[in-house]
Tab-separated table of C-alpha atoms and ligand atoms in Angstrom:
chain	number	residue	atom	x	y	z
A	1	MET	CA	-76.368	101.972	-32.369
A	2	THR	CA	-79.565	103.765	-33.485
A	3	TYR	CA	-81.822	103.217	-36.469
A	4	THR	CA	-83.482	105.886	-38.541
A	5	ASP	CA	-86.232	105.823	-41.142
A	6	ALA	CA	-85.726	106.964	-44.709
A	7	ALA	CA	-86.237	110.578	-43.671
A	8	GLY	CA	-83.553	110.378	-41.036
A	9	ILE	CA	-85.895	110.344	-38.064
A	10	GLU	CA	-84.623	108.211	-35.224
A	11	LEU	CA	-86.717	105.144	-34.598
A	12	LYS	CA	-87.688	104.474	-30.997
A	13	ASN	CA	-88.126	101.093	-29.365
A	14	THR	CA	-85.700	99.216	-31.549
A	15	ALA	CA	-84.334	96.084	-29.957
A	16	GLU	CA	-80.731	97.113	-30.529
A	17	GLN	CA	-78.993	98.919	-27.725
A	18	ARG	CA	-75.716	100.713	-27.658
A	19	VAL	CA	-73.073	98.933	-25.610
A	20	GLU	CA	-70.377	101.182	-24.218
A	21	PRO	CA	-66.860	99.786	-24.507
A	22	ILE	CA	-65.391	98.550	-21.250
A	23	ALA	CA	-61.849	99.585	-20.465
A	24	GLY	CA	-59.678	96.497	-20.101
A	25	ASN	CA	-57.226	95.648	-17.369
A	26	THR	CA	-53.577	96.598	-17.599
A	27	LEU	CA	-50.968	93.862	-17.827
A	28	ARG	CA	-47.598	94.901	-16.436
A	29	LEU	CA	-44.631	93.231	-18.084
A	30	THR	CA	-41.094	92.513	-16.943
A	31	MET	CA	-39.828	93.617	-20.353
A	32	ASP	CA	-37.819	96.829	-20.283
A	33	TRP	CA	-38.363	98.914	-23.402
A	34	ASN	CA	-34.873	100.447	-23.324
A	35	ILE	CA	-33.127	97.104	-22.907
A	36	GLN	CA	-35.332	95.498	-25.558
A	37	SER	CA	-34.534	98.262	-28.074
A	38	PHE	CA	-30.826	98.093	-27.415
A	39	VAL	CA	-30.680	94.290	-27.603
A	40	THR	CA	-32.622	94.262	-30.885
A	41	GLN	CA	-30.210	96.820	-32.324
A	42	VAL	CA	-27.162	94.723	-31.291
A	43	CYS	CA	-28.738	91.596	-32.817
A	44	LEU	CA	-29.390	93.405	-36.109
A	45	GLU	CA	-25.825	94.680	-36.130
A	46	LEU	CA	-24.432	91.162	-35.644
A	47	MET	CA	-26.741	89.701	-38.290
A	48	GLU	CA	-25.580	92.309	-40.778
A	49	GLU	CA	-21.876	92.075	-39.949
A	50	LYS	CA	-21.859	88.287	-40.235
A	51	GLN	CA	-24.423	88.049	-43.078
A	52	ALA	CA	-26.210	85.555	-40.839
A	53	ASN	CA	-29.666	84.005	-41.231
A	54	GLU	CA	-30.864	84.895	-37.812
A	55	VAL	CA	-29.750	86.245	-34.422
A	56	SER	CA	-31.615	85.535	-31.180
A	57	CYS	CA	-31.119	86.835	-27.670
A	58	ILE	CA	-32.741	86.613	-24.228
A	59	VAL	CA	-31.890	88.873	-21.283
A	60	MET	CA	-33.235	87.570	-17.986
A	61	ASN	CA	-32.911	87.931	-14.238
A	62	PRO	CA	-31.495	84.527	-13.180
A	63	GLN	CA	-32.773	84.932	-9.621
A	64	ASN	CA	-36.486	85.157	-10.427
A	65	GLY	CA	-36.951	84.500	-14.171
A	66	GLU	CA	-38.070	88.035	-15.104
A	67	ILE	CA	-37.324	88.538	-18.797
A	68	TYR	CA	-36.017	92.024	-19.599
A	69	ALA	CA	-35.663	91.478	-23.336
A	70	MET	CA	-36.184	88.804	-25.952
A	71	ALA	CA	-35.138	89.521	-29.515
A	72	ASN	CA	-35.216	87.486	-32.662
A	73	VAL	CA	-34.081	89.138	-35.889
A	74	PRO	CA	-35.003	89.514	-38.704
A	75	GLU	CA	-38.208	90.878	-37.227
A	76	PHE	CA	-41.385	91.623	-39.087
A	77	ASP	CA	-43.870	94.470	-39.063
A	78	LEU	CA	-47.093	93.306	-37.405
A	79	ASN	CA	-48.987	95.544	-39.822
A	80	ARG	CA	-47.323	93.848	-42.789
A	81	PRO	CA	-46.889	90.223	-41.738
A	82	PHE	CA	-46.615	88.940	-45.307
A	83	GLU	CA	-43.669	91.140	-46.263
A	84	LEU	CA	-40.328	89.386	-46.189
A	85	PRO	CA	-37.258	91.479	-45.299
A	86	GLU	CA	-35.964	93.665	-48.101
A	87	GLY	CA	-33.630	91.894	-50.488
A	88	THR	CA	-35.020	88.412	-49.772
A	89	THR	CA	-35.171	86.310	-52.894
A	90	CYS	CA	-37.592	83.404	-53.230
A	91	GLU	CA	-37.395	80.838	-55.956
A	92	SER	CA	-40.832	79.409	-55.328
A	93	GLU	CA	-44.077	79.983	-53.460
A	94	GLU	CA	-43.178	77.086	-51.198
A	95	MET	CA	-39.894	78.717	-50.306
A	96	ARG	CA	-41.690	81.993	-49.645
A	97	GLN	CA	-44.059	80.231	-47.236
A	98	ASP	CA	-41.140	78.567	-45.430
A	99	LEU	CA	-39.410	81.915	-45.034
A	100	LEU	CA	-42.583	83.518	-43.722
A	101	ASN	CA	-43.087	80.710	-41.217
A	102	LYS	CA	-39.516	81.080	-40.072
A	103	MET	CA	-39.889	84.857	-39.750
A	104	TRP	CA	-43.023	84.539	-37.620
A	105	ARG	CA	-41.506	82.037	-35.197
A	106	ASN	CA	-39.902	83.100	-31.944
A	107	ALA	CA	-36.764	80.989	-32.262
A	108	ASN	CA	-35.844	81.451	-28.599
A	109	VAL	CA	-38.948	79.561	-27.539
A	110	SER	CA	-40.021	77.436	-30.514
A	111	ASP	CA	-36.803	76.274	-32.190
A	112	THR	CA	-34.484	73.608	-30.812
A	113	TYR	CA	-30.792	73.437	-31.662
A	114	GLU	CA	-27.700	71.460	-30.759
A	115	PRO	CA	-26.138	73.624	-28.042
A	116	GLY	CA	-22.484	72.541	-28.238
A	117	SER	CA	-20.086	73.775	-25.588
A	118	THR	CA	-22.479	75.929	-23.549
A	119	PHE	CA	-23.928	72.560	-22.495
A	120	LYS	CA	-20.597	71.683	-20.843
A	121	THR	CA	-21.952	73.715	-17.922
A	122	VAL	CA	-24.509	70.918	-17.405
A	123	THR	CA	-21.838	68.202	-17.510
A	124	ALA	CA	-19.683	70.188	-15.068
A	125	ALA	CA	-22.545	70.855	-12.627
A	126	ALA	CA	-23.652	67.210	-12.634
A	127	ALA	CA	-20.107	65.860	-12.263
A	128	LEU	CA	-19.175	68.282	-9.473
A	129	GLU	CA	-22.349	67.521	-7.546
A	130	ALA	CA	-21.950	63.762	-8.048
A	131	GLY	CA	-18.389	64.089	-6.772
A	132	VAL	CA	-16.837	62.298	-9.753
A	133	VAL	CA	-14.443	65.193	-10.422
A	134	THR	CA	-12.828	68.160	-8.668
A	135	PHE	CA	-11.324	71.308	-10.194
A	136	ASN	CA	-7.810	69.982	-9.516
A	137	ASP	CA	-8.157	66.554	-11.124
A	138	THR	CA	-5.703	66.260	-14.001
A	139	PHE	CA	-6.413	65.128	-17.545
A	140	SER	CA	-4.445	64.827	-20.735
A	141	CYS	CA	-5.620	65.929	-24.193
A	142	PRO	CA	-3.652	64.737	-27.236
A	143	GLY	CA	-6.258	66.354	-29.518
A	144	PHE	CA	-8.725	63.473	-29.504
A	145	TYR	CA	-10.254	60.792	-27.300
A	146	ILE	CA	-11.127	57.277	-28.344
A	147	VAL	CA	-14.535	55.918	-27.340
A	148	GLU	CA	-15.287	52.400	-28.553
A	149	ASP	CA	-14.412	52.488	-32.272
A	150	ARG	CA	-14.630	56.267	-32.548
A	151	ARG	CA	-11.891	58.815	-32.440
A	152	ILE	CA	-13.566	62.013	-31.204
A	153	ARG	CA	-11.616	65.174	-31.883
A	154	CYS	CA	-10.916	68.126	-29.637
A	155	HIS	CA	-11.453	71.498	-31.300
A	156	LYS	CA	-7.714	72.035	-30.723
A	157	VAL	CA	-6.286	69.471	-33.114
A	158	SER	CA	-2.775	69.602	-31.603
A	159	GLY	CA	-4.278	68.952	-28.164
A	160	HIS	CA	-4.360	70.864	-24.893
A	161	GLY	CA	-1.774	68.567	-23.265
A	162	SER	CA	-1.911	68.143	-19.505
A	163	GLU	CA	-4.613	70.206	-17.812
A	164	THR	CA	-6.716	70.303	-14.663
A	165	PHE	CA	-10.502	70.052	-14.845
A	166	LEU	CA	-10.717	73.816	-14.232
A	167	GLN	CA	-8.344	74.423	-17.164
A	168	GLY	CA	-10.363	71.932	-19.205
A	169	ILE	CA	-13.439	74.128	-18.615
A	170	GLN	CA	-11.504	77.268	-19.567
A	171	ASN	CA	-10.165	75.541	-22.691
A	172	SER	CA	-13.556	73.968	-23.445
A	173	CYS	CA	-11.616	70.759	-24.049
A	174	ASN	CA	-13.763	67.939	-25.458
A	175	PRO	CA	-11.602	64.997	-24.228
A	176	VAL	CA	-11.863	66.344	-20.657
A	177	PHE	CA	-15.657	66.520	-20.845
A	178	ILE	CA	-15.915	63.115	-22.524
A	179	GLN	CA	-13.985	61.533	-19.647
A	180	VAL	CA	-16.068	63.351	-17.051
A	181	GLY	CA	-19.267	62.257	-18.824
A	182	LEU	CA	-18.058	58.643	-18.870
A	183	ARG	CA	-17.298	58.842	-15.154
A	184	LEU	CA	-20.889	59.938	-14.555
A	185	GLY	CA	-22.313	57.120	-16.662
A	186	ALA	CA	-25.467	57.260	-18.766
A	187	GLU	CA	-27.971	56.492	-16.035
A	188	ARG	CA	-26.704	59.056	-13.553
A	189	PHE	CA	-26.150	61.695	-16.247
A	190	TYR	CA	-29.728	61.193	-17.433
A	191	SER	CA	-31.083	61.488	-13.905
A	192	TYR	CA	-29.347	64.874	-13.701
A	193	PHE	CA	-31.155	66.001	-16.879
A	194	GLU	CA	-34.356	65.249	-15.000
A	195	GLN	CA	-33.122	66.928	-11.828
A	196	PHE	CA	-32.132	70.069	-13.783
A	197	GLU	CA	-35.537	69.985	-15.541
A	198	LEU	CA	-33.835	69.888	-18.938
A	199	LEU	CA	-36.431	67.503	-20.306
A	200	GLU	CA	-39.386	69.679	-19.285
A	201	LYS	CA	-40.752	72.864	-20.763
A	202	THR	CA	-39.791	75.969	-18.773
A	203	GLY	CA	-43.439	77.044	-18.446
A	204	ILE	CA	-42.835	80.493	-19.974
A	205	ASP	CA	-46.022	82.552	-20.476
A	206	LEU	CA	-45.702	82.500	-24.282
A	207	PRO	CA	-47.240	80.011	-26.710
A	208	GLY	CA	-45.368	77.469	-28.805
A	209	GLU	CA	-42.638	76.338	-26.431
A	210	ALA	CA	-40.703	73.383	-27.861
A	211	ARG	CA	-39.557	70.463	-25.768
A	212	THR	CA	-36.030	69.037	-25.539
A	213	ILE	CA	-35.244	66.202	-27.958
A	214	MET	CA	-33.084	63.776	-25.997
A	215	HIS	CA	-31.939	60.183	-26.536
A	216	ASP	CA	-34.013	57.363	-25.137
A	217	PRO	CA	-32.174	56.657	-21.842
A	218	LYS	CA	-32.011	52.938	-22.693
A	219	LYS	CA	-30.170	53.710	-25.910
A	220	ILE	CA	-27.365	55.869	-24.546
A	221	GLY	CA	-24.177	53.931	-25.234
A	222	GLU	CA	-20.659	55.208	-24.570
A	223	VAL	CA	-20.446	57.090	-27.871
A	224	GLU	CA	-23.778	58.870	-27.271
A	225	LEU	CA	-22.721	59.621	-23.700
A	226	ALA	CA	-19.453	61.094	-24.946
A	227	THR	CA	-21.155	63.361	-27.465
A	228	ILE	CA	-23.843	64.482	-25.008
A	229	SER	CA	-21.143	65.492	-22.523
A	230	PHE	CA	-19.906	68.200	-24.901
A	231	GLY	CA	-23.344	69.254	-26.090
A	232	GLN	CA	-23.930	67.269	-29.276
A	233	SER	CA	-26.424	64.684	-30.582
A	234	PHE	CA	-29.555	66.179	-28.952
A	235	GLN	CA	-31.482	69.460	-29.136
A	236	LEU	CA	-33.120	71.997	-26.843
A	237	THR	CA	-34.263	75.630	-26.966
A	238	THR	CA	-32.022	78.525	-25.943
A	239	LEU	CA	-34.687	79.405	-23.373
A	240	ARG	CA	-34.451	75.940	-21.773
A	241	LEU	CA	-30.661	76.114	-21.618
A	242	LEU	CA	-30.655	79.654	-20.225
A	243	THR	CA	-33.204	78.717	-17.560
A	244	THR	CA	-31.179	75.720	-16.410
A	245	ILE	CA	-27.912	77.667	-16.366
A	246	SER	CA	-29.713	80.312	-14.286
A	247	SER	CA	-30.290	77.700	-11.602
A	248	PHE	CA	-26.591	76.743	-11.731
A	249	VAL	CA	-25.483	80.288	-10.903
A	250	ASN	CA	-28.264	81.564	-8.623
A	251	GLY	CA	-27.504	79.280	-5.690
A	252	GLY	CA	-29.196	76.234	-7.193
A	253	HIS	CA	-32.945	76.912	-7.474
A	254	THR	CA	-35.208	76.664	-10.512
A	255	VAL	CA	-36.970	79.702	-11.985
A	256	VAL	CA	-39.929	80.079	-14.343
A	257	PRO	CA	-39.053	82.524	-17.120
A	258	HIS	CA	-41.863	85.033	-17.594
A	259	PHE	CA	-43.086	88.378	-18.897
A	260	GLY	CA	-46.288	88.819	-16.881
A	261	MET	CA	-45.776	90.669	-13.601
A	262	ALA	CA	-49.107	92.046	-12.441
A	263	ILE	CA	-52.631	92.839	-13.579
A	264	SER	CA	-54.151	96.196	-12.607
A	265	SER	CA	-57.814	97.127	-12.939
A	266	PHE	CA	-58.460	99.757	-15.632
A	267	ASP	CA	-58.958	102.521	-13.054
A	268	GLY	CA	-55.783	101.524	-11.216
A	269	THR	CA	-57.554	100.891	-7.938
A	270	SER	CA	-56.486	97.284	-7.594
A	271	THR	CA	-53.405	95.370	-8.638
A	272	GLN	CA	-52.886	91.670	-8.508
A	273	LYS	CA	-49.364	90.337	-8.695
A	274	ILE	CA	-48.910	87.231	-10.814
A	275	ALA	CA	-47.396	84.467	-8.705
A	276	TYR	CA	-44.884	81.933	-10.004
A	277	PRO	CA	-43.927	78.689	-8.309
A	278	GLN	CA	-41.224	78.994	-5.691
A	279	GLY	CA	-38.129	77.437	-7.163
A	280	THR	CA	-37.156	73.937	-6.193
A	281	HIS	CA	-33.591	73.246	-5.203
A	282	VAL	CA	-31.832	71.335	-7.975
A	283	LEU	CA	-28.139	71.967	-7.308
A	284	ASP	CA	-26.112	72.087	-4.129
A	285	GLU	CA	-25.346	75.684	-3.110
A	286	ALA	CA	-21.620	74.972	-2.803
A	287	VAL	CA	-21.570	73.522	-6.350
A	288	SER	CA	-23.474	76.576	-7.590
A	289	ALA	CA	-20.703	78.747	-6.096
A	290	GLN	CA	-18.134	76.589	-7.909
A	291	MET	CA	-20.051	77.033	-11.181
A	292	ARG	CA	-19.971	80.832	-10.794
A	293	GLU	CA	-16.259	80.637	-10.024
A	294	CYS	CA	-15.281	78.459	-12.993
A	295	LEU	CA	-17.471	80.354	-15.468
A	296	GLU	CA	-16.013	83.644	-14.271
A	297	SER	CA	-12.548	82.199	-14.972
A	298	VAL	CA	-13.679	81.295	-18.535
A	299	VAL	CA	-14.294	85.013	-19.161
A	300	ALA	CA	-11.269	86.235	-17.200
A	301	GLU	CA	-8.756	83.725	-18.606
A	302	GLY	CA	-10.389	81.301	-21.046
A	303	GLY	CA	-12.337	81.205	-24.298
A	304	GLY	CA	-14.846	83.839	-23.213
A	305	ASN	CA	-12.284	86.592	-22.700
A	306	LYS	CA	-13.800	88.822	-25.380
A	307	ALA	CA	-16.717	89.405	-22.992
A	308	TYR	CA	-14.383	90.694	-20.268
A	309	ILE	CA	-15.194	94.193	-18.995
A	310	GLU	CA	-12.765	96.026	-16.741
A	311	GLY	CA	-14.356	96.645	-13.348
A	312	TYR	CA	-17.138	94.084	-13.742
A	313	ARG	CA	-17.221	90.448	-12.753
A	314	ILE	CA	-18.690	88.479	-15.632
A	315	GLY	CA	-19.073	84.724	-16.047
A	316	GLY	CA	-19.855	82.873	-19.243
A	317	LYS	CA	-19.326	80.110	-21.761
A	318	THR	CA	-18.955	80.141	-25.518
A	319	ALA	CA	-20.133	77.587	-28.076
A	320	THR	CA	-19.726	76.878	-31.760
A	321	SER	CA	-21.731	74.000	-33.139
A	322	GLU	CA	-21.694	72.726	-36.665
A	323	LYS	CA	-25.178	72.306	-38.044
A	324	LEU	CA	-26.488	68.986	-39.305
A	325	PRO	CA	-25.663	67.444	-41.690
A	326	ARG	CA	-22.008	67.916	-40.692
A	327	GLY	CA	-19.400	68.962	-43.183
A	328	THR	CA	-21.475	71.654	-44.873
A	329	GLY	CA	-19.606	74.427	-43.057
A	330	LYS	CA	-22.766	75.845	-41.484
A	331	TYR	CA	-22.594	76.812	-37.830
A	332	ILE	CA	-24.574	78.132	-34.896
A	333	SER	CA	-22.399	80.210	-32.602
A	334	SER	CA	-23.435	81.319	-29.170
A	335	PHE	CA	-22.498	82.769	-25.824
A	336	VAL	CA	-24.119	82.643	-22.396
A	337	GLY	CA	-22.965	85.278	-19.928
A	338	PHE	CA	-24.023	86.479	-16.489
A	339	ALA	CA	-23.126	89.373	-14.177
A	340	PRO	CA	-22.129	90.219	-11.519
A	341	ALA	CA	-20.385	86.839	-11.375
A	342	ASP	CA	-20.536	86.580	-7.570
A	343	GLU	CA	-24.249	87.370	-7.343
A	344	PRO	CA	-25.784	87.295	-10.828
A	345	GLN	CA	-28.640	89.705	-11.559
A	346	VAL	CA	-28.589	89.461	-15.357
A	347	ILE	CA	-28.020	86.460	-17.609
A	348	ILE	CA	-27.869	86.648	-21.405
A	349	ILE	CA	-27.868	84.042	-24.156
A	350	MET	CA	-27.221	85.035	-27.761
A	351	THR	CA	-27.119	82.741	-30.789
A	352	VAL	CA	-26.263	83.481	-34.388
A	353	ASP	CA	-27.395	81.141	-37.129
A	354	GLU	CA	-25.006	80.552	-40.037
A	355	PRO	CA	-22.522	83.397	-39.622
A	356	GLN	CA	-20.284	83.866	-42.678
A	357	GLY	CA	-16.489	84.056	-42.388
A	358	ILE	CA	-15.154	83.717	-38.851
A	359	TYR	CA	-17.771	81.810	-36.903
A	360	TYR	CA	-16.382	81.130	-33.405
A	361	GLY	CA	-18.792	82.012	-30.607
A	362	GLY	CA	-15.963	83.419	-28.491
A	363	THR	CA	-14.860	85.708	-31.323
A	364	ILE	CA	-18.127	86.957	-32.765
A	365	VAL	CA	-20.848	86.590	-30.101
A	366	ALA	CA	-18.975	87.257	-26.830
A	367	PRO	CA	-18.115	90.870	-27.853
A	368	LYS	CA	-21.802	91.563	-28.610
A	369	VAL	CA	-22.923	90.212	-25.237
A	370	LYS	CA	-20.182	92.346	-23.692
A	371	LYS	CA	-21.651	95.359	-25.478
A	372	ILE	CA	-25.079	94.602	-23.972
A	373	PHE	CA	-23.595	94.229	-20.487
A	374	GLU	CA	-21.692	97.515	-20.856
A	375	ASN	CA	-24.934	99.239	-21.695
A	376	ILE	CA	-27.345	97.651	-19.250
A	377	LEU	CA	-25.286	97.027	-16.090
A	378	PRO	CA	-24.964	100.772	-15.347
A	379	TYR	CA	-28.604	101.240	-16.456
A	380	LEU	CA	-29.731	98.634	-13.896
A	381	ASN	CA	-27.455	100.224	-11.269
A	382	LEU	CA	-25.308	97.127	-10.986
B	1	ZN	ZN1	-8.491	69.455	-25.740
C-alpha cells in the first residue's frame, strides 16, 4: 500500500509497507470429482422420485478409509447460504431457521439415526466370532418372537418358517436375530460394540461428528437386547456404521475415514503424505470372510437382489426403519453395499429420509446403489 498527498504525489517514508501475498500449500484430497458428481446426481434423482426430505450417500475404500464421495441433498449454494431450495414453504421464521440449519448440516457425519436391519451385520459378526451361532444352525419364525411380555414382530407377518442362520440373514428375519442376540447376552454384545469401535467417533477429518447414542450397559434388559439385535432403540451416524462394516469385510481391521491425502508446498517441490493410524484388528479374519460370503448371498439371493449386477460380485444389506414416534408412517430406508465381494475396494451407504409411497430399502435404495456401482466399478478399473 502507498500513500499520496492531496496532489497525488507519493509520500515516502510512511510506516506502511506492502506485503506480497504468499501462495498457500496444496491439499490433495481422496475425493474423486467424477464420482462425487455422479453420486450427487443419483441422490437428487432418488430424492425427486420419492419426494423425500433428504438423501445421503458415502462412497469409501473399505481397505484404507479413503472417501471418494460424500453427498447430502438437498445441497445449498455456498454463495447463497440463506436461500432454501426452490418450492420450500415456511410457515414461520422459526421453521425457516430450522430448515436452514438442516440444509447446512452434513447428515452423514452430524446426524444420528436408528439403523434398522443394516445393523444385523454387527449382530452376525459378533455372534459368529463369539461362536454362539453357525450358518447352518436352524431357527423357526412364526412371524413374531416373544421376549418377556413383548411380542416382537417379524417384517414378514406370516413368518419365514424353518430357516438356517444364513437364510435368516438373507431374509433379514427379526426372530432369528433376536435369538442370536439373546444367545450373546447383553454384556458380551456390549463388549463387541466397544471392540468394533461403535461407541467411538470415527475420527474423520471433518468437523461436527456425532457420537453413537447407546443404552447404558447396566440397563440393557432382554427386550432392549432383542431390539438392539435388529438395529432398533439406539442411534448412530451412517459414517460410523459404514466404517464398522468396512472392518467386517476388509479382513477385520479398523480404518479412519478421511479426505486429506497429502500436503504439497505451493511450488510443488515437497509433498508430505498425511498418515493415519494403522488399523487395529477387531474381527477374526475367518469371520470377516464369512461376513463377505453371507452379505454376497443377500445380494445374490436375498433382500438385496435389486443391487445385483451380472458379472460383478456385490455384497450388501438393506434396511427400512420406521422413524420415531412409531406409527406415523415415516421411514428411513437404506442400503449398504460393497464390491468386489471377495476383496472389497468400494463400499457405499445410501439413506433416504421419508420416502413417499413404496419405502422399502431393498426396493428403492438398492437399485440406486447398483447404478453407482455400474458407473464407478469400470471407472476404477475393478
Ligand atoms: Zn422372520
